[in-house]
Tab-separated table of C-alpha atoms in Angstrom:
chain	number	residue	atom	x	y	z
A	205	UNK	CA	-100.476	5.432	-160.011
A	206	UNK	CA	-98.405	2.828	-162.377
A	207	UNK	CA	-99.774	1.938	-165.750
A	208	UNK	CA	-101.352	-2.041	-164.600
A	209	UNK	CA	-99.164	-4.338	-166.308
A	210	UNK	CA	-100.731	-7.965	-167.772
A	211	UNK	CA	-99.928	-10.990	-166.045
A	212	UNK	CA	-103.048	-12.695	-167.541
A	213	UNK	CA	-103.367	-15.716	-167.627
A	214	UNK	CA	-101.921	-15.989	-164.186
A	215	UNK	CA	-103.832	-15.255	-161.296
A	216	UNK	CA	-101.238	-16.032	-158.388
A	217	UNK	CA	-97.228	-16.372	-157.877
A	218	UNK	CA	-96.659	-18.696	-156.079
A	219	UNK	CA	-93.156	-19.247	-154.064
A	220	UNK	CA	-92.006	-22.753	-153.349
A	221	UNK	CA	-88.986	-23.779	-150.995
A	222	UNK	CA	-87.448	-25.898	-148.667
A	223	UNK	CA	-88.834	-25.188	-145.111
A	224	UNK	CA	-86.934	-25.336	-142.252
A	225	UNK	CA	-87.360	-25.381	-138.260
A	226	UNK	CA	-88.714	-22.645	-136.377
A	227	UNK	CA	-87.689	-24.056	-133.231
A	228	UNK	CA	-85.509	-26.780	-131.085
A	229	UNK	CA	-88.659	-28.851	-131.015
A	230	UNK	CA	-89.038	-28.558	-134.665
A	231	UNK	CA	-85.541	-29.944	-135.546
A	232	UNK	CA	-86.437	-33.811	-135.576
A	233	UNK	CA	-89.781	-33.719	-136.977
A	234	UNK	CA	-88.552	-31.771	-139.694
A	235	UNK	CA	-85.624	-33.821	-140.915
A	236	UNK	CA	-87.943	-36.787	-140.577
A	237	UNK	CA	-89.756	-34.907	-143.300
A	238	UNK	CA	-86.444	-34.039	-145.055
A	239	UNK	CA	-85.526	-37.827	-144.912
A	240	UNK	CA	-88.706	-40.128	-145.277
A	241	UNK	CA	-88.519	-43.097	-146.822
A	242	UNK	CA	-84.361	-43.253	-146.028
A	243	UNK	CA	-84.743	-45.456	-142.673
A	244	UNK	CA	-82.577	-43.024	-141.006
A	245	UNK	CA	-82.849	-43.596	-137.021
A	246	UNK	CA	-84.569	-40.638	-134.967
A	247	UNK	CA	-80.784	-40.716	-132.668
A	248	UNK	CA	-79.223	-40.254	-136.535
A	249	UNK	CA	-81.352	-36.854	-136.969
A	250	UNK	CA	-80.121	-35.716	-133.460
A	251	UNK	CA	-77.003	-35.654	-134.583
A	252	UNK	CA	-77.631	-34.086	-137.869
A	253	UNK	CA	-79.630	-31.558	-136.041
A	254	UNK	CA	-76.666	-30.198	-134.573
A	255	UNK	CA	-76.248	-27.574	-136.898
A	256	UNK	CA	-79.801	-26.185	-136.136
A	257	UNK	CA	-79.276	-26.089	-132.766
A	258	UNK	CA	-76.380	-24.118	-132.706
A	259	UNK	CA	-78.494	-21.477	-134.160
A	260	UNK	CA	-81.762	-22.056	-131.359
A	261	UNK	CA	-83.023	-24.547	-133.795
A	262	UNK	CA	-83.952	-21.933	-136.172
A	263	UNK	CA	-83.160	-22.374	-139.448
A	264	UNK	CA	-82.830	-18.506	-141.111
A	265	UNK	CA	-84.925	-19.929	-144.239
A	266	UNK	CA	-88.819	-18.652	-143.693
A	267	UNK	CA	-87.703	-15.436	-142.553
A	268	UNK	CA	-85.764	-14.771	-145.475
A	269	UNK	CA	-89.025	-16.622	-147.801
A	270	UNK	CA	-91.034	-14.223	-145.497
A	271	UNK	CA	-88.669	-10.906	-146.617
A	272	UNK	CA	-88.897	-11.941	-150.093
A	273	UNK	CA	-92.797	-12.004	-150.143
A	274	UNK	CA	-92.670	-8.801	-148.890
A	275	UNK	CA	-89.963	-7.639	-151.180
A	276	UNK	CA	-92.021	-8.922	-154.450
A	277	UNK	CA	-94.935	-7.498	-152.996
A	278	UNK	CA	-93.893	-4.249	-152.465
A	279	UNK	CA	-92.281	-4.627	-155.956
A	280	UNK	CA	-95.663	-5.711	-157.696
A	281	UNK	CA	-97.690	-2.821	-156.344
A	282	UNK	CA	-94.827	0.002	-157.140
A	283	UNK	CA	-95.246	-1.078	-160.614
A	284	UNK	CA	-98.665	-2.056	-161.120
A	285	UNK	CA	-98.745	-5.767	-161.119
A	286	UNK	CA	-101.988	-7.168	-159.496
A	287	UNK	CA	-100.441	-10.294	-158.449
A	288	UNK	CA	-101.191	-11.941	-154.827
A	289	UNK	CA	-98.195	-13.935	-153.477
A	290	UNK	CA	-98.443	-17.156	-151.514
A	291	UNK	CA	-95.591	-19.139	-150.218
A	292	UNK	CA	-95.303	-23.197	-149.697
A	293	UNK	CA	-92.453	-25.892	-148.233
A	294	UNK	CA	-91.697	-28.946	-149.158
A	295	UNK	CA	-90.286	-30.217	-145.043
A	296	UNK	CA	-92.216	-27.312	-143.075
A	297	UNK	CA	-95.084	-25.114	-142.471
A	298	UNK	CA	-96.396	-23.789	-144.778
A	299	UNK	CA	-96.669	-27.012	-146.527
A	300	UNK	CA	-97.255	-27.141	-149.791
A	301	UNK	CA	-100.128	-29.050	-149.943
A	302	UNK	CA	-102.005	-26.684	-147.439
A	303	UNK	CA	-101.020	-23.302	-149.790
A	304	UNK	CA	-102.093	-25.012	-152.831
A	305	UNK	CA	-105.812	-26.196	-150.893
A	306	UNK	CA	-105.815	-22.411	-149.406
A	307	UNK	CA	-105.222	-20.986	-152.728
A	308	UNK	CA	-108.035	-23.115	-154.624
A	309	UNK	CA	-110.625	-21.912	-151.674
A	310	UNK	CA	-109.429	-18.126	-153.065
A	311	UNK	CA	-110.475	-19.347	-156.353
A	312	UNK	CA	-106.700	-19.326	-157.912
A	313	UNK	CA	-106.865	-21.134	-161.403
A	314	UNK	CA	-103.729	-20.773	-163.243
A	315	UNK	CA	-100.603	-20.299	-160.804
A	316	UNK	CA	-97.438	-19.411	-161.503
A	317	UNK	CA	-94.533	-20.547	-159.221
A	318	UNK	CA	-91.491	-19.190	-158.828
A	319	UNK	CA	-88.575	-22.018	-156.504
A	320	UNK	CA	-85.984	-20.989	-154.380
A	321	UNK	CA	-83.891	-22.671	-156.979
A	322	UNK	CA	-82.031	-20.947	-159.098
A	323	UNK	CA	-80.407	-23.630	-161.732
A	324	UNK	CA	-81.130	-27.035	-163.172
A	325	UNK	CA	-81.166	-30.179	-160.637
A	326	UNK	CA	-83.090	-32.751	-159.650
A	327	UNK	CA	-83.201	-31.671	-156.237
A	328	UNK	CA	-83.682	-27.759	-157.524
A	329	UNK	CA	-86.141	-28.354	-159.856
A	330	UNK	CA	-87.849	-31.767	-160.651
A	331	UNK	CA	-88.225	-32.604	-156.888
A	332	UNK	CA	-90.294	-29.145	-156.546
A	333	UNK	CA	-92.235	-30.450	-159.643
A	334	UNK	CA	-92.935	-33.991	-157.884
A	335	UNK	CA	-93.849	-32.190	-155.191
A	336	UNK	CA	-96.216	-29.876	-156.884
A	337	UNK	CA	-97.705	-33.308	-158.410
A	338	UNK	CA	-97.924	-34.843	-154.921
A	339	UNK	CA	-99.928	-31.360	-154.113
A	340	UNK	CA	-102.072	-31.709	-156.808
A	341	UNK	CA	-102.993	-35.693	-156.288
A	342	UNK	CA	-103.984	-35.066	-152.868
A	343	UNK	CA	-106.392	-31.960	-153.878
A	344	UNK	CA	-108.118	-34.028	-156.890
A	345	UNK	CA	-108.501	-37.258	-154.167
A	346	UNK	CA	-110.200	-34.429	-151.769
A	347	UNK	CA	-112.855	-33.951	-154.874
A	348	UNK	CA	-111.222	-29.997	-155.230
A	349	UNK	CA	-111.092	-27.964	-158.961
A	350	UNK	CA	-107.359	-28.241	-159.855
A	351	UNK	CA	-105.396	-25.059	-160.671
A	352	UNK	CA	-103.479	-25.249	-163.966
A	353	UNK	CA	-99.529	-24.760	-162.760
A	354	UNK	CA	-96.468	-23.627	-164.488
A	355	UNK	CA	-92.951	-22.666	-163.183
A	356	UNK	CA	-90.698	-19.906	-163.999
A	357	UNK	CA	-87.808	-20.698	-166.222
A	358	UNK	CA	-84.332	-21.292	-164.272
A	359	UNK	CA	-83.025	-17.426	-163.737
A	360	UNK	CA	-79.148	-18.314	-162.733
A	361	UNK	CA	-78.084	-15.762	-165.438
A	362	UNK	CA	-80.769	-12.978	-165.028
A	363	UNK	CA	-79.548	-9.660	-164.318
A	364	UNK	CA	-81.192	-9.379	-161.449
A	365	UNK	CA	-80.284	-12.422	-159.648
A	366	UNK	CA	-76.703	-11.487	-160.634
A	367	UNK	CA	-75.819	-8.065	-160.143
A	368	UNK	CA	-76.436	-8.413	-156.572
A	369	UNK	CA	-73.621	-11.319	-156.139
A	370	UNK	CA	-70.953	-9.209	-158.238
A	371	UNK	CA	-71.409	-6.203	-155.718
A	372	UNK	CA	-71.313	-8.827	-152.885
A	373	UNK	CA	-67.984	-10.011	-153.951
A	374	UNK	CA	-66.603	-6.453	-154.836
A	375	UNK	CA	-67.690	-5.440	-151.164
A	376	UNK	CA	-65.932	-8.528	-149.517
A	377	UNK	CA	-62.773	-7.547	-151.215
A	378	UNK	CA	-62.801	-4.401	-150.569
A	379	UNK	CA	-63.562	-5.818	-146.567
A	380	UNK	CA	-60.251	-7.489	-147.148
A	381	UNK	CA	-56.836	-6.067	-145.620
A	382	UNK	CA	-55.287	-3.990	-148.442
A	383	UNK	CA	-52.082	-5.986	-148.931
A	384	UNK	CA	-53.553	-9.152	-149.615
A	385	UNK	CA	-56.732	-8.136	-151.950
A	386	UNK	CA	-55.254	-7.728	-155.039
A	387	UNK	CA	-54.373	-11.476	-155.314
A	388	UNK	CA	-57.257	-12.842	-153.561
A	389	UNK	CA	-59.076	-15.573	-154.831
A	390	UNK	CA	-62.526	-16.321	-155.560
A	391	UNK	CA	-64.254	-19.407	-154.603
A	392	UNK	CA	-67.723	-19.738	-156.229
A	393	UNK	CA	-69.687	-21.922	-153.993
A	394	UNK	CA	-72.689	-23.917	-154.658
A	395	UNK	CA	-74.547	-26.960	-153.037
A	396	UNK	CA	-72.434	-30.328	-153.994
A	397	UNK	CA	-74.695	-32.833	-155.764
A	398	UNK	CA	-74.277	-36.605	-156.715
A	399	UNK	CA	-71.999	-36.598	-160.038
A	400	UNK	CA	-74.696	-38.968	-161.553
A	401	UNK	CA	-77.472	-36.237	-160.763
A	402	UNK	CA	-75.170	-33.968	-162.128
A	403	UNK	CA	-74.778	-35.398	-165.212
A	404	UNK	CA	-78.015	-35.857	-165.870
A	405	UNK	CA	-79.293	-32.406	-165.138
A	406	UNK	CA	-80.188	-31.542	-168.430
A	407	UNK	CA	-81.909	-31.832	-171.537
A	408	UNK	CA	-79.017	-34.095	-171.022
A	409	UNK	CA	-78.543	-34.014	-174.514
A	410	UNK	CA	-77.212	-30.677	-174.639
A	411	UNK	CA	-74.825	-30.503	-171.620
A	412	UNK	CA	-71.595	-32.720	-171.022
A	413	UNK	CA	-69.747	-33.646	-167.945
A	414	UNK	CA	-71.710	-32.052	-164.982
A	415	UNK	CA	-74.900	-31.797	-167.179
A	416	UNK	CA	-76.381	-28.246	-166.612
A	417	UNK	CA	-75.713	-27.812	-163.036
A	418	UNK	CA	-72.091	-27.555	-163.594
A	419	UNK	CA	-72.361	-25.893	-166.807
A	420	UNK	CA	-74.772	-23.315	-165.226
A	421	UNK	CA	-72.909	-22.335	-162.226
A	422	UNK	CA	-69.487	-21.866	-164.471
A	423	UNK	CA	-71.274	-19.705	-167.069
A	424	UNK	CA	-72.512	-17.282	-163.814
A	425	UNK	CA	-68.838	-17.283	-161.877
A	426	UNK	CA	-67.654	-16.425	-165.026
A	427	UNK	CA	-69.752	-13.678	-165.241
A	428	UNK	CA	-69.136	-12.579	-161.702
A	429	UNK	CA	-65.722	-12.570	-162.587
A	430	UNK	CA	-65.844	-10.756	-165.517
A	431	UNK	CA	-67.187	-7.826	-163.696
A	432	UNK	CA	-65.289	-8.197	-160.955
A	433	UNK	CA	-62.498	-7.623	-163.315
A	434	UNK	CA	-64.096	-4.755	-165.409
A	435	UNK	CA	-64.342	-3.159	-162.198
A	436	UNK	CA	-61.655	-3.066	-160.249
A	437	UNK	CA	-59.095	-3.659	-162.937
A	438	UNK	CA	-57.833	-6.948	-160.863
A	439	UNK	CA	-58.085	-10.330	-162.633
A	440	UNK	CA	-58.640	-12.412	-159.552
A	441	UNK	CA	-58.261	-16.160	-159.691
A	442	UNK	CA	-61.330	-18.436	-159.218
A	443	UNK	CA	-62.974	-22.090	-158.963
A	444	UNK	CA	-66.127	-23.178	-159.257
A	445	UNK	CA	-66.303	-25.395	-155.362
A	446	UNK	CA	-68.747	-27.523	-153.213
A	447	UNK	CA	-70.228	-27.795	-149.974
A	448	UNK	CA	-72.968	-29.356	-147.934
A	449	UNK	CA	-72.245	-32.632	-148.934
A	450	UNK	CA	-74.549	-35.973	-147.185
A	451	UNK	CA	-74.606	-38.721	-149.171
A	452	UNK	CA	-72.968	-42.079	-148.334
A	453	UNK	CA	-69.104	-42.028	-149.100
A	454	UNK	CA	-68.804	-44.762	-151.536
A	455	UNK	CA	-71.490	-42.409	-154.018
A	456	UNK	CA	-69.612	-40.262	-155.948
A	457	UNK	CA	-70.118	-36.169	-155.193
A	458	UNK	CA	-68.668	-33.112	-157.019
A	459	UNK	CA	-66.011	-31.750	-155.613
A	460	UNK	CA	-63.387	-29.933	-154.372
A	461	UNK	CA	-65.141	-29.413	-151.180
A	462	UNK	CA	-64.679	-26.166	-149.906
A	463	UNK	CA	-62.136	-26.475	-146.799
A	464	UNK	CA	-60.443	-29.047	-148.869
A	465	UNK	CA	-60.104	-26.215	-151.431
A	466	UNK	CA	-58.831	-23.442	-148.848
A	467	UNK	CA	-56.567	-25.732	-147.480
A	468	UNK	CA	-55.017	-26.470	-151.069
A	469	UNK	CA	-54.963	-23.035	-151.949
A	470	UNK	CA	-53.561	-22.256	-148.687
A	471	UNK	CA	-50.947	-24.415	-149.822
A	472	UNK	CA	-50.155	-23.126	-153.044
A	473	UNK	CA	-49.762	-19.308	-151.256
A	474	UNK	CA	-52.607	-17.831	-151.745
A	475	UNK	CA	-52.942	-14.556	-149.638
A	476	UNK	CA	-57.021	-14.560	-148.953
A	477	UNK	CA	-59.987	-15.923	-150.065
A	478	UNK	CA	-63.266	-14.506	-150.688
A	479	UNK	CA	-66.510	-17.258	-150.582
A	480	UNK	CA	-68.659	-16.245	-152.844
A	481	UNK	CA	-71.986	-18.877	-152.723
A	482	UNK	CA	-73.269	-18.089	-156.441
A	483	UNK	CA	-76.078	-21.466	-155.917
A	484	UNK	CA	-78.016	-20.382	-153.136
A	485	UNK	CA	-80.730	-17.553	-153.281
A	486	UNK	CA	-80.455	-16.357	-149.445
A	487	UNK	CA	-78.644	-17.337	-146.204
A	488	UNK	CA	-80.045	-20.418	-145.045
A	489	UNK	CA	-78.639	-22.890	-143.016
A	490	UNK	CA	-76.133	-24.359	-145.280
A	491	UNK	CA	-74.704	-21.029	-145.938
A	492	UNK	CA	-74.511	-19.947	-142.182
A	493	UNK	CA	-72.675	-23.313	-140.694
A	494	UNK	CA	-70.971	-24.679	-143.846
A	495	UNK	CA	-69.487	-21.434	-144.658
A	496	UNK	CA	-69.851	-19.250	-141.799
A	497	UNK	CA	-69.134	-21.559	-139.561
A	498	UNK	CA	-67.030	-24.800	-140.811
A	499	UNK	CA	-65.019	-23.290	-143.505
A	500	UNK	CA	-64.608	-20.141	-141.490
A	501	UNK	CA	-62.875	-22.208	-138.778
A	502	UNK	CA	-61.284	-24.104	-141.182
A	503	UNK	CA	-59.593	-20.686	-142.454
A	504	UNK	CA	-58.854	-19.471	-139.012
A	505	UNK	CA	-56.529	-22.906	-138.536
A	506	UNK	CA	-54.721	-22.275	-141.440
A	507	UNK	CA	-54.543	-18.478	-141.205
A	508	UNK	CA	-55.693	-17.791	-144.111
A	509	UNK	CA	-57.968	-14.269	-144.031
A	510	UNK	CA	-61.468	-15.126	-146.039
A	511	UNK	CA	-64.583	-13.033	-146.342
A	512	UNK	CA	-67.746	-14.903	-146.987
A	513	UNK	CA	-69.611	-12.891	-150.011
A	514	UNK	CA	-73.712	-12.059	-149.713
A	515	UNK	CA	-76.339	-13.958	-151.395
A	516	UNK	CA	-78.930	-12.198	-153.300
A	517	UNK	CA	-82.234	-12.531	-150.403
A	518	UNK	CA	-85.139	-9.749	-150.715
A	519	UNK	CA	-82.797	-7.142	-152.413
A	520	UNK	CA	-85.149	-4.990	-154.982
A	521	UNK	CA	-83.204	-6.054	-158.172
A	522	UNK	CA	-83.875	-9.821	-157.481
A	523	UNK	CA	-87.922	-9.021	-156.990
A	524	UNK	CA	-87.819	-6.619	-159.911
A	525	UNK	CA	-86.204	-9.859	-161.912
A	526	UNK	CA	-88.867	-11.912	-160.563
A	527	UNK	CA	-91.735	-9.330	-161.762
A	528	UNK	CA	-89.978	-8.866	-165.301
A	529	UNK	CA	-89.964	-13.197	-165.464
A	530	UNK	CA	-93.575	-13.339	-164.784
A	531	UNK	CA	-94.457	-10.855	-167.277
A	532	UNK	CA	-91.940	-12.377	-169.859
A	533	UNK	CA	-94.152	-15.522	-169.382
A	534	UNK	CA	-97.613	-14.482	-169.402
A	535	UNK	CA	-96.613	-12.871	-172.599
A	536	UNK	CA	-95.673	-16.275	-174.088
A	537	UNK	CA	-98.611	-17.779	-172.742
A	538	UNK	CA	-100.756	-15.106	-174.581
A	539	UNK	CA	-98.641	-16.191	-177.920
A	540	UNK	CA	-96.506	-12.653	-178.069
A	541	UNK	CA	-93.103	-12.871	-179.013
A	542	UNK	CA	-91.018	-12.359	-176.329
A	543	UNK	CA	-87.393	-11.198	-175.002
A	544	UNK	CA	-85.957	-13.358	-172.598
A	545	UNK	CA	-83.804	-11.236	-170.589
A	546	UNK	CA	-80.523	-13.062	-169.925
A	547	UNK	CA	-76.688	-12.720	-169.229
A	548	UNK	CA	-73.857	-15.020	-170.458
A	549	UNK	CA	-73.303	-17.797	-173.552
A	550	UNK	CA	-76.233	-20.068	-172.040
A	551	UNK	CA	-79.176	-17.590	-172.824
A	552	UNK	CA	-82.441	-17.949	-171.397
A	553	UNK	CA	-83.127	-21.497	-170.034
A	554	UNK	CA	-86.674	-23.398	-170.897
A	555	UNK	CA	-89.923	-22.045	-170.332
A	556	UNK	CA	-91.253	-26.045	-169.545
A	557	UNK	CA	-88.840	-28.942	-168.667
A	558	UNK	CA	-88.519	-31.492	-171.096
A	559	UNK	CA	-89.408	-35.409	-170.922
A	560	UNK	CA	-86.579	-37.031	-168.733
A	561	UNK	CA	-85.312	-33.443	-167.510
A	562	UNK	CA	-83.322	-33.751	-164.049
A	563	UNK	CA	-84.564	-37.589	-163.786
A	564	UNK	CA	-85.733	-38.629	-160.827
A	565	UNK	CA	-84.128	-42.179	-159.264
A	566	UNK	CA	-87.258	-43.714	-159.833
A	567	UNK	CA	-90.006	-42.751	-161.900
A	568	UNK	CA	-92.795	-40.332	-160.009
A	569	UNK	CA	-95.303	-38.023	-161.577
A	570	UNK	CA	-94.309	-34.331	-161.950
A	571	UNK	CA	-96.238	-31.185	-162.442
A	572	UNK	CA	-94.889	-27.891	-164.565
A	573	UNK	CA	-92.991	-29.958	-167.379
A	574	UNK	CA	-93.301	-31.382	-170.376
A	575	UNK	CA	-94.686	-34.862	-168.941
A	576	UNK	CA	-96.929	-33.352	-166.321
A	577	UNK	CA	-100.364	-35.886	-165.987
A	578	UNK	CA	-101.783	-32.051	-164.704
A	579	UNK	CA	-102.270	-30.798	-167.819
């Protein structure tokens, strides 16, 4: 048996994400949940829902939450972490709010939660925190004991989230016809965001243009690169591109997009493309129609060979990060010095979010941070 390793004060991990559909009759309801308060018509989401139903209206997401419980859990008990696991949504069941009750009635006091969000946004982290909040408020109206919550620090630039991408990329290379890898390129790809929420992504303080989202996603296809490089002995040229974007057309949005981008380096000659999709943690539904589907069409039009690059999912070395980032911060709860374990010139991000962190369009309470009224 495995020497029991500490993760006092914590009694639970908690895993927080999107939700998605499980079903065609789940598609509206939950991009009414997606979009309340937006006055978007029901025929509106019927259209956007499109992309679900292509797949069944499944979205890929709670299996691959569901694989990565299992993958942490397995993790936790090879090395002697007695940790239980629950798992949340923000849009779908399991709702949040419902985990959080379920967890209190197991007598959970001080949770730890980890977001399928691996960098610094206000849609990939302070949104998670409002929600949290939300969670909370609704417990405390119900008369319930509150847990105390915390989050796990951003881990873009832990080993373990990215040694998994750099032997994605090397395999979708070496999946590439032999006269045209060597001068393939490398598009990073990661969710595109509102420049305005990009610039504020923060401490905004410390960041310039693009505010930590940018700057966090660079420092990691950098990285990727790197090795790529180190590897193979091929110096492959890269970009740091965007997909998935929905906002209205006269709001700014980081670009390039990505078929814009193969089409331009279709353009300038390039021989093959590899997508590599660095800002998401597993193959959701974004991944499997924007890439898989749209810019994989888009490639097939101009002829241009691409191979789309894995995301990191339930692999071991993600839940073995994962288990070394909750002991990392039960440590520093305890008051021990600790060793953030981190790749790259950024270092280890924040352990708790700062006062105007990743600020919200208008003002809403949020748990985990700095500010939180959940103390």
């Amino acid at each position: 048996m495995p020497d029991a390793l500490d993760a006092t004060p914590y009694d639970a991990l908690l895993l927080l994400s999107f939700g998605g559909p499980e079903g065609p009759d789940d598609v509206v309801p939950f991009l009414e949940n997606v979009t309340r308060g937006r006055g978007i018509p029901k025929e509106r989401l019927k259209e956007v829902g499109q992309h679900y139903f292509l797949f069944g209206g499944v979205s890929p997401i709670n299996d691959q939450n569901r694989a990565l419980m299992d993958a942490l859990r397995k993790d936790f008990a090879e090395h002697g972490l007695d940790l239980p696991v629950y798992w949340g949504n923000r849009n779908w069941a399991p709702y949040l709010t419902d985990t959080l009750r379920e967890m209190v009635a197991d007598g959970r006091r001080r949770v730890l939660v980890l977001a399928t969000s691996a960098y610094a946004s206000y849609s990939g982290c302070r949104q998670y925190r409002e929600n949290l909040a939300d969670a909370l408020a609704a417990l405390e109206a119900e008369g319930l004991e509150l847990p105390k919550i915390d989050k796990l620090r951003h881990y873009f630039n832990h080993p373990g989230f990215v040694e998994p991408m750099i032997d994605g990329v090397l395999r979708s290379l070496a999946d590439l016809p032999e006269d045209v890898r060597g001068s393939a390129h490398i598009a990073f790809t990661t969710h595109s965001i509102p420049t305005a929420a990009a610039d504020t992504s923060g401490p905004v303080e410390v960041h310039g243009e693009g505010g930590a989202y940018v700057e966090q996603h660079l420092d990691v296809a950098q990285l990727i690169a790197d090795a790529v490089r180190e590897r193979t002995g091929v110096d492959h040229p890269w970009r740091l591109v965007y997909q998935s974007r929905s906002g209205a057309p006269h709001i700014p949005w980081l670009e390039p997009d990505i078929c814009d981008h193969l089409e331009e380096r279709h353009a300038a000659g390039a021989p093959a493309v590899v997508m590599a999709p660095i800002g998401f943690v597993s193959d959701h539904m974004e991944v499997l129609y924007d890439l898989d589907t749209e810019a994989t069409a888009k490639a097939a039009e101009l002829g241009l060979p691409v191979r789309r690059s894995a995301t990191v999912g339930a692999d071991p070395r993600f839940a073995a990060a994962i288990r070394e980032l909750i002991l990392e911060r039960a440590g520093s709860e305890r008051g021990q010095e600790v060793a953030p374990c981190a790749l790259g010139a950024l270092g280890a991000s924040h352990n708790l979010c700062p006062v105007g962190c990743c600020p919200a369009r208008a003002p809403r309470p949020a748990a985990a941070g700095a500010d939180t009224p959940y103390a």
